[in-house]
C-alpha cells in the first residue's frame, strides 16, 4: 500500500500512473489553484477511466485562494464531471479527514 493519500495537482498524468494510483488507493486532486487547474479535465478523465478516487482541493497559499461552495461546484463541473461526482468528491474529502483523525 502506498504511503501517500493524495497526488496533488497531477497535471497530465499518464494512464499507467492513474491506474497505479487507483490500485494503491491514492486519491487524485482536482484543484482550484490557478495554473494547476488547467489539467483538471484530463485528471478527471484519467480518474474515471481507472476508477481512482478524487477530491477537490484549493491548494491555498493565501486567503485569496479560498473558494466558495458555488465556485467549488463550478470547478468540478468545468473539469467535465457532474453534480453527482461533486457529491462524491465532497464525501471523499470527508472520509479522508476522518482517516486523518483516527
C-alpha angles and dihedrals in degrees: 000000000000121000093223132075103198135029100213120219094343092187115191092002114190121237092247091053093047089050091049091049090053093047090051097042092245110157119228118224126232102197138201091200113123112249094015093061095066090085097047092108092055092046091050091049093051092045091051092045093053099030094244119162119247137200132190113237133177097207084214116204096165138008090266088066093064115105138203126246090254092052090049090055091047091053092051092047090045089056088062096260126124138232092270090052088052090057090048092051090051091050091048088055091051091049091050091052091050090051090052092057098046 
